[in-house]
């Protein structure tokens, strides 16, 4: 079986990376648009295999990570952080179509999970609400004192 490889391990990460442009083009043809694509310049090693990571972020915030071996084969694919199996490992164009199908199938579940996720604000960002609440409570206490003083004056004038 002839391999239809897109990736060239040695060229990945360079300024003239044809593999990244080809992947962007294949995903666009399949109907998913990449907003950011990064290739790790460092070679990593896992399970006795050397690989580079290609991280692709799509318009709907889904993230696909390809782990690409030195031979140009896809070693592993992660969709939104989860490892997913591929049927078409030898035909990378078909594998990209398969990934688009997986992304389309899980899009509503992914977006629901994103909507439920609470985003923690950085420590450097502070809201004024607690200080405003204290200031309003102090103002309320001062108004209560002023009302009590006026009520006392009114009761004295009646007597």
PDB file of C-alpha atoms in Angstrom:
ATOM      1  CA  UNK A   1       0.000   0.000   0.000  1.00  0.00           C
ATOM      2  CA  UNK A   2       1.486   3.361  -1.010  1.00  0.00           C
ATOM      3  CA  UNK A   3       1.695   6.010   1.636  1.00  0.00           C
ATOM      4  CA  UNK A   4       0.284   9.459   1.078  1.00  0.00           C
ATOM      5  CA  UNK A   5       2.516  11.438   3.465  1.00  0.00           C
ATOM      6  CA  UNK A   6       2.193  15.155   4.015  1.00  0.00           C
ATOM      7  CA  UNK A   7       4.742  15.634   6.773  1.00  0.00           C
ATOM      8  CA  UNK A   8       8.487  15.993   6.313  1.00  0.00           C
ATOM      9  CA  UNK A   9      10.078  15.652   9.735  1.00  0.00           C
ATOM     10  CA  UNK A  10      13.246  17.574   8.859  1.00  0.00           C
ATOM     11  CA  UNK A  11      11.357  20.545   7.412  1.00  0.00           C
ATOM     12  CA  UNK A  12       8.855  20.808  10.271  1.00  0.00           C
ATOM     13  CA  UNK A  13       9.366  23.844  12.468  1.00  0.00           C
ATOM     14  CA  UNK A  14      11.297  25.836   9.883  1.00  0.00           C
ATOM     15  CA  UNK A  15      10.048  29.123   8.471  1.00  0.00           C
ATOM     16  CA  UNK A  16       9.272  27.473   5.126  1.00  0.00           C
ATOM     17  CA  UNK A  17       7.334  24.552   6.575  1.00  0.00           C
ATOM     18  CA  UNK A  18       5.407  23.133   3.626  1.00  0.00           C
ATOM     19  CA  UNK A  19       3.840  20.445   5.816  1.00  0.00           C
ATOM     20  CA  UNK A  20       1.982  22.956   7.992  1.00  0.00           C
ATOM     21  CA  UNK A  21       0.689  24.811   4.941  1.00  0.00           C
ATOM     22  CA  UNK A  22      -0.430  21.499   3.394  1.00  0.00           C
ATOM     23  CA  UNK A  23      -2.240  20.472   6.569  1.00  0.00           C
ATOM     24  CA  UNK A  24      -3.989  23.857   6.778  1.00  0.00           C
ATOM     25  CA  UNK A  25      -5.033  23.473   3.140  1.00  0.00           C
ATOM     26  CA  UNK A  26      -6.332  19.904   3.661  1.00  0.00           C
ATOM     27  CA  UNK A  27      -8.350  20.896   6.735  1.00  0.00           C
ATOM     28  CA  UNK A  28      -9.786  23.927   4.901  1.00  0.00           C
ATOM     29  CA  UNK A  29     -10.892  21.707   2.017  1.00  0.00           C
ATOM     30  CA  UNK A  30     -12.554  19.392   4.538  1.00  0.00           C
ATOM     31  CA  UNK A  31     -14.463  22.331   6.041  1.00  0.00           C
ATOM     32  CA  UNK A  32     -12.504  23.088   9.229  1.00  0.00           C
ATOM     33  CA  UNK A  33     -10.516  26.285   9.404  1.00  0.00           C
ATOM     34  CA  UNK A  34      -7.322  26.507  11.434  1.00  0.00           C
ATOM     35  CA  UNK A  35      -6.740  29.785  13.246  1.00  0.00           C
ATOM     36  CA  UNK A  36      -3.335  28.834  14.662  1.00  0.00           C
ATOM     37  CA  UNK A  37      -0.826  26.131  13.869  1.00  0.00           C
ATOM     38  CA  UNK A  38       2.361  25.549  15.836  1.00  0.00           C
ATOM     39  CA  UNK A  39       5.102  22.982  15.374  1.00  0.00           C
ATOM     40  CA  UNK A  40       7.346  22.204  18.315  1.00  0.00           C
ATOM     41  CA  UNK A  41      10.979  22.805  17.313  1.00  0.00           C
ATOM     42  CA  UNK A  42      12.132  20.285  19.919  1.00  0.00           C
ATOM     43  CA  UNK A  43      12.243  16.578  19.228  1.00  0.00           C
ATOM     44  CA  UNK A  44      10.539  14.598  22.004  1.00  0.00           C
ATOM     45  CA  UNK A  45      10.751  10.910  22.788  1.00  0.00           C
ATOM     46  CA  UNK A  46       8.092   8.535  24.113  1.00  0.00           C
ATOM     47  CA  UNK A  47       7.748   4.750  23.970  1.00  0.00           C
ATOM     48  CA  UNK A  48      11.062   4.539  22.126  1.00  0.00           C
ATOM     49  CA  UNK A  49       9.813   6.813  19.331  1.00  0.00           C
ATOM     50  CA  UNK A  50      11.196  10.258  18.480  1.00  0.00           C
ATOM     51  CA  UNK A  51       8.548  12.732  17.368  1.00  0.00           C
ATOM     52  CA  UNK A  52       7.580  16.369  16.962  1.00  0.00           C
ATOM     53  CA  UNK A  53       4.256  17.884  17.957  1.00  0.00           C
ATOM     54  CA  UNK A  54       2.060  19.855  15.587  1.00  0.00           C
ATOM     55  CA  UNK A  55      -0.674  21.697  17.494  1.00  0.00           C
ATOM     56  CA  UNK A  56      -3.598  23.018  15.458  1.00  0.00           C
ATOM     57  CA  UNK A  57      -6.270  25.294  16.940  1.00  0.00           C
ATOM     58  CA  UNK A  58      -9.520  25.611  15.003  1.00  0.00           C
ATOM     59  CA  UNK A  59     -12.081  28.410  14.739  1.00  0.00           C
ATOM     60  CA  UNK A  60     -14.423  26.648  17.201  1.00  0.00           C
ATOM     61  CA  UNK A  61     -11.576  26.384  19.793  1.00  0.00           C
ATOM     62  CA  UNK A  62     -11.048  22.664  19.298  1.00  0.00           C
ATOM     63  CA  UNK A  63      -7.404  21.576  19.384  1.00  0.00           C
ATOM     64  CA  UNK A  64      -5.817  18.746  17.398  1.00  0.00           C
ATOM     65  CA  UNK A  65      -2.288  17.614  18.237  1.00  0.00           C
ATOM     66  CA  UNK A  66      -0.382  15.399  15.826  1.00  0.00           C
ATOM     67  CA  UNK A  67       2.694  13.555  17.084  1.00  0.00           C
ATOM     68  CA  UNK A  68       4.773  12.954  13.949  1.00  0.00           C
ATOM     69  CA  UNK A  69       7.595  10.400  13.761  1.00  0.00           C
ATOM     70  CA  UNK A  70      10.870  10.937  11.917  1.00  0.00           C
ATOM     71  CA  UNK A  71       9.559   8.885   8.991  1.00  0.00           C
ATOM     72  CA  UNK A  72       6.728  11.397   8.515  1.00  0.00           C
ATOM     73  CA  UNK A  73       4.055   9.052   9.890  1.00  0.00           C
ATOM     74  CA  UNK A  74       1.517  10.175  12.453  1.00  0.00           C
ATOM     75  CA  UNK A  75       2.492   8.502  15.740  1.00  0.00           C
ATOM     76  CA  UNK A  76      -0.477   9.696  17.782  1.00  0.00           C
ATOM     77  CA  UNK A  77      -3.415  12.078  17.465  1.00  0.00           C
ATOM     78  CA  UNK A  78      -5.040  13.981  20.301  1.00  0.00           C
ATOM     79  CA  UNK A  79      -8.374  15.728  19.891  1.00  0.00           C
ATOM     80  CA  UNK A  80      -8.990  18.265  22.673  1.00  0.00           C
ATOM     81  CA  UNK A  81      -6.402  16.481  24.823  1.00  0.00           C
ATOM     82  CA  UNK A  82      -7.814  12.970  24.361  1.00  0.00           C
ATOM     83  CA  UNK A  83      -5.990  10.333  22.338  1.00  0.00           C
ATOM     84  CA  UNK A  84      -8.097   9.186  19.382  1.00  0.00           C
ATOM     85  CA  UNK A  85      -7.456   6.253  17.039  1.00  0.00           C
ATOM     86  CA  UNK A  86      -7.126   6.704  13.285  1.00  0.00           C
ATOM     87  CA  UNK A  87      -8.243   4.168  10.678  1.00  0.00           C
ATOM     88  CA  UNK A  88      -6.266   5.753   7.841  1.00  0.00           C
ATOM     89  CA  UNK A  89      -2.756   5.964   9.258  1.00  0.00           C
ATOM     90  CA  UNK A  90      -1.057   5.437   5.897  1.00  0.00           C
ATOM     91  CA  UNK A  91      -3.139   7.998   4.015  1.00  0.00           C
ATOM     92  CA  UNK A  92      -2.726  11.291   5.832  1.00  0.00           C
ATOM     93  CA  UNK A  93      -5.206  13.164   3.629  1.00  0.00           C
ATOM     94  CA  UNK A  94      -7.861  10.574   4.562  1.00  0.00           C
ATOM     95  CA  UNK A  95      -6.749  10.816   8.213  1.00  0.00           C
ATOM     96  CA  UNK A  96      -7.393  14.561   8.110  1.00  0.00           C
ATOM     97  CA  UNK A  97     -10.886  13.897   6.741  1.00  0.00           C
ATOM     98  CA  UNK A  98     -11.389  11.406   9.553  1.00  0.00           C
ATOM     99  CA  UNK A  99     -10.295  14.022  12.124  1.00  0.00           C
ATOM    100  CA  UNK A 100     -12.742  16.566  10.682  1.00  0.00           C
ATOM    101  CA  UNK A 101     -15.516  13.979  11.034  1.00  0.00           C
ATOM    102  CA  UNK A 102     -14.586  13.403  14.693  1.00  0.00           C
ATOM    103  CA  UNK A 103     -14.499  17.143  15.348  1.00  0.00           C
ATOM    104  CA  UNK A 104     -17.909  17.635  13.729  1.00  0.00           C
ATOM    105  CA  UNK A 105     -19.401  14.713  15.677  1.00  0.00           C
ATOM    106  CA  UNK A 106     -18.170  16.028  19.022  1.00  0.00           C
ATOM    107  CA  UNK A 107     -18.631  19.742  18.424  1.00  0.00           C
ATOM    108  CA  UNK A 108     -21.866  20.196  20.402  1.00  0.00           C
ATOM    109  CA  UNK A 109     -20.511  18.193  23.354  1.00  0.00           C
ATOM    110  CA  UNK A 110     -17.242  20.168  23.259  1.00  0.00           C
ATOM    111  CA  UNK A 111     -19.048  23.520  23.162  1.00  0.00           C
ATOM    112  CA  UNK A 112     -21.333  22.477  26.030  1.00  0.00           C
ATOM    113  CA  UNK A 113     -18.277  21.537  28.095  1.00  0.00           C
ATOM    114  CA  UNK A 114     -16.635  24.866  27.249  1.00  0.00           C
ATOM    115  CA  UNK A 115     -19.769  26.752  28.317  1.00  0.00           C
ATOM    116  CA  UNK A 116     -19.815  24.938  31.679  1.00  0.00           C
ATOM    117  CA  UNK A 117     -16.139  25.531  32.366  1.00  0.00           C
ATOM    118  CA  UNK A 118     -15.502  28.287  34.853  1.00  0.00           C
ATOM    119  CA  UNK A 119     -12.568  30.466  33.984  1.00  0.00           C
ATOM    120  CA  UNK A 120     -10.444  31.483  36.938  1.00  0.00           C
ATOM    121  CA  UNK A 121      -9.413  35.131  36.802  1.00  0.00           C
ATOM    122  CA  UNK A 122      -5.721  35.854  37.312  1.00  0.00           C
ATOM    123  CA  UNK A 123      -4.718  37.109  40.755  1.00  0.00           C
ATOM    124  CA  UNK A 124      -3.705  40.433  39.234  1.00  0.00           C
ATOM    125  CA  UNK A 125      -7.310  41.175  38.253  1.00  0.00           C
ATOM    126  CA  UNK A 126      -9.392  42.441  41.132  1.00  0.00           C
ATOM    127  CA  UNK A 127     -13.031  43.423  41.132  1.00  0.00           C
ATOM    128  CA  UNK A 128     -14.352  46.477  42.947  1.00  0.00           C
ATOM    129  CA  UNK A 129     -17.506  44.690  44.164  1.00  0.00           C
ATOM    130  CA  UNK A 130     -16.241  43.749  47.672  1.00  0.00           C
ATOM    131  CA  UNK A 131     -14.967  47.285  48.329  1.00  0.00           C
ATOM    132  CA  UNK A 132     -18.177  48.784  46.974  1.00  0.00           C
ATOM    133  CA  UNK A 133     -20.233  46.517  49.252  1.00  0.00           C
ATOM    134  CA  UNK A 134     -18.293  47.663  52.335  1.00  0.00           C
ATOM    135  CA  UNK A 135     -18.629  51.320  51.312  1.00  0.00           C
ATOM    136  CA  UNK A 136     -22.392  50.938  50.796  1.00  0.00           C
ATOM    137  CA  UNK A 137     -22.794  49.205  54.170  1.00  0.00           C
ATOM    138  CA  UNK A 138     -20.920  52.052  55.870  1.00  0.00           C
ATOM    139  CA  UNK A 139     -23.106  54.585  54.051  1.00  0.00           C
ATOM    140  CA  UNK A 140     -26.232  52.675  55.135  1.00  0.00           C
ATOM    141  CA  UNK A 141     -25.049  52.661  58.756  1.00  0.00           C
ATOM    142  CA  UNK A 142     -24.363  56.417  58.575  1.00  0.00           C
ATOM    143  CA  UNK A 143     -27.847  57.026  57.150  1.00  0.00           C
ATOM    144  CA  UNK A 144     -29.398  54.897  59.904  1.00  0.00           C
ATOM    145  CA  UNK A 145     -27.590  57.048  62.510  1.00  0.00           C
ATOM    146  CA  UNK A 146     -28.761  60.245  60.783  1.00  0.00           C
ATOM    147  CA  UNK A 147     -32.364  58.988  60.705  1.00  0.00           C
ATOM    148  CA  UNK A 148     -32.188  58.082  64.399  1.00  0.00           C
ATOM    149  CA  UNK A 149     -30.879  61.581  65.249  1.00  0.00           C
ATOM    150  CA  UNK A 150     -33.674  63.264  63.249  1.00  0.00           C
ATOM    151  CA  UNK A 151     -36.324  60.991  64.836  1.00  0.00           C
ATOM    152  CA  UNK A 152     -34.993  61.976  68.282  1.00  0.00           C
ATOM    153  CA  UNK A 153     -35.230  65.679  67.352  1.00  0.00           C
ATOM    154  CA  UNK A 154     -38.781  65.189  66.120  1.00  0.00           C
ATOM    155  CA  UNK A 155     -39.813  63.334  69.287  1.00  0.00           C
ATOM    156  CA  UNK A 156     -38.230  66.100  71.445  1.00  0.00           C
ATOM    157  CA  UNK A 157     -40.110  68.828  69.531  1.00  0.00           C
ATOM    158  CA  UNK A 158     -43.410  66.966  70.018  1.00  0.00           C
ATOM    159  CA  UNK A 159     -42.918  66.714  73.726  1.00  0.00           C
TER     160      UNK A 159
END
